[in-house]
Amino acid sequence: MARRAHERDNKPSSWDRAGVSPKAGSVGVARARDPPRHHQWRRRSPARWQPRSCCCVQPGHRRRRRRRWWGRGGGCTRCSPWNAATTSTGRRWGSSTASARRGSPEASPASSAARRTSSPPTAASASATPSRYPAINKPAGVVHWLKHSPEADNVDWVVILDADQIIRGPIIPWELGAEKGKPFAAYYGYLKGCDNILAQLHTAHPEFCDKVGGILAMHIDDLRALAPLWLSKTEEVRQDKSHWSTNITGDIYGMGWISEMYGYAFGAAEVGLRHKINDDIMIYPGYIPKPGIEPLILHYGLPFKVGNWSFSKLEHHEDGIVYDCNRLFPPPPFPREVEMMESDPNVKRGLFLSIECINTLNEGLLLHHASVGCPKAQWSKYLSFLKSRRFSELTKPKYWKGQKVDSTITTQYVALSEENSEYPKMHTLFSTECSSYFDWQTVGLMHSFRLSRQPGNITRLLSCTDEDLKNYKGHDLAPTHYVPSMSRHPLTGDWYPAINKPAAVLHWLNHVQTDAEFIVILDADMIMRGPITPWEYGAKLGHPVSTPYEYLIGCDNILAKLHTRNPSACDKVGGVIIMHIDDLRRFAILWLHKSEEVRADKAHYATNITGDIYASGWISEMYGYSFAAAEINLRHIIRRDIMIYPGYVPLPGAKYKVFHYGLRFGVGNWSFDKADWRNADVVNTCWAKFPEPPDPATIMQEGLDARERDLLSIECARALNKALYLHHKRRNCPRLDTIHSTSSNKIERIAHESSRNRNSGKFESMDVAREKRVERAAATIPPVHRSRRLARSSRMWIIAVWAVSIVVFLLVISMFFTDRRRSVSRSRVSRSLKAHV
């Protein structure tokens, strides 16, 4: 009875039994079934009775058929861990941990699916630490396997994986460059605790702390030395609740959930292991791989999306899909559909990796269902594809073609054109949120980025809550790095979306390793007119380049004295930022902290102190930037010829590279304010656009400066509409003449009403916590391109006039001939009468 109770308490979830657990992988490799200690019989085809392995009845005990013990997939629910499906998914050879001796037959990929599952007792609720922490089962399972498994004595190398991974090819440690004392691992840049007080508290050698995880390939002797410390350091970090905060651990939840990862890093530092780190061997579906590199591991730990299809493992946490015959995950788009989604070959490769991941999971489920005797699935187009030659070609084993790595990090690739090959590499960032308001800004910025010939790549930092992300439609608008939203502060509850900008930059630095030397940071409400490069404007280490924000008067008064030790170094800058990557790494966390600090200082919100006309603390993030830069003595090179607000008079001879349309601007009777379009979904509504600005040929200003100002304003508005037009064209929107003409002006009327309310002083505070969204159902109806509609109406009017003219002409002719006949008839009658007389 004690054995049975123990098995019930430690029964894994349905995903764990199928070898696709979303939690950390354990030692050993599951196989279809163990050599039976006894037989339970079950009716299945093709044989009338089929033996199944079961450990719920001990040898020598009375054997009973207990139908209620059999699960939905045919496995015994009491001893189901022993009847688990293999972790090999279809043609994949997979395991939670693969181990093989070099040169032995077991080193072949095919043999890895024949490993035995080790079943250590759970350590999720240890008596010493009553809080539940399932992740500790990973180091506990490794320790148990080393102590109790005979296979641990027969191997030289061990590969440790997580269960939520797909293996695309053989992982051979010595081919990856692993050596004794130097394990191979993937890069986990968000483990910032290796660089701060956390490492100093929990290891005697913080300088040896490596930010690694995901895949670990090491010598068995190294693992024996590391495993006990891995477990003990995990417990140690988990109990250190005073250092769970996000700014120390990098854990966005601040709950100590990644203590096991730090336990590994600190344990490895304690025994002196220095890792050979590679950032190419493993990729998260949804990310873009480096050109020419085939990753061997797909880690589906994060949500990912292809077109309108998406997948998140957390949505299936308690899903019994393994035991429901012939039930699969929602099928992704077919390869031919993916081909038409994206023209960029690298982005397209990333989409193919995403669909390969879910297709492999579904293929594994099909094979598992067949192995437990499920009836044959009904034919479908998707099942036919999974059995097709095309799928076999797409999922054939991949082999590592990268070079052996040394102990340095392999960085993310940044493409350079030949003309810029002699200059430092660059990367451009901009921050947005999951809303239609930011989507149309993203469309405009991305269109202008492509035209500007800006060197390097661009990444959108998309800050979203989990709920918003489920309903979000704009995943394909730009290369995206997903960031948990901090709009609602996790500690204070303060609603301040602007803080997502420094938080997103910090998250990107901790999760993405780039080889770019300079980072350009823009806002979403910008249009690029040309390349923004550090060599043109003189940016260098210690001296970033930015544009002036003269209204930041807090740099000259008590606000700077309160929030920075070096108020004399406070620069009134913002908008466009060009900064060296080393400066950004030192600066980013201070940017976030100073933004929080200024935001919390409500006693100094007044306009005469901050320059904020709303006196609501809305520009706290801008002050956070200036005060953080002053704190580490970053002195900016301030350039006035980079950015201009449309509606401002340009400097003589200035060749501006950026339009910042953050304020209302206009030409004559026409005007534009981005805030009027906060709730209008112009991106997902076919052919929707903004009101057209006047024709430049009609601009007849007396002064040259006024004319230049108006021409720049028109250029900005036209660039936005051009971007929307091309976006709708790429989306294959229906022809304009199929759109109902009666709904053409509703968005414009809504924007006008919003503008009128704002001008009448009825706007609310800029603090979004107090902002109430107005329901505007008609905002989804497009303003059709007026010029084309008017031209079509003119043609119809001309045709109508011609038709009426022809009808009138025929009526006149008819009347003429009718009168002629009558006159002829009368003349005949008169002659007849005269003849009778």
mmCIF file of C-alpha atoms in Angstrom, residues 409 460 580 807:
data_model
loop_
_atom_site.group_PDB
_atom_site.id
_atom_site.type_symbol
_atom_site.label_atom_id
_atom_site.label_comp_id
_atom_site.label_asym_id
_atom_site.label_seq_id
_atom_site.Cartn_x
_atom_site.Cartn_y
_atom_site.Cartn_z
ATOM 1 C CA ILE A 409 29.626 33.967 -26.457
ATOM 2 C CA ARG A 460 10.210 46.118 -32.212
ATOM 3 C CA HIS A 580 27.453 52.449 -27.635
ATOM 4 C CA VAL A 807 -33.608 60.227 -73.589
#
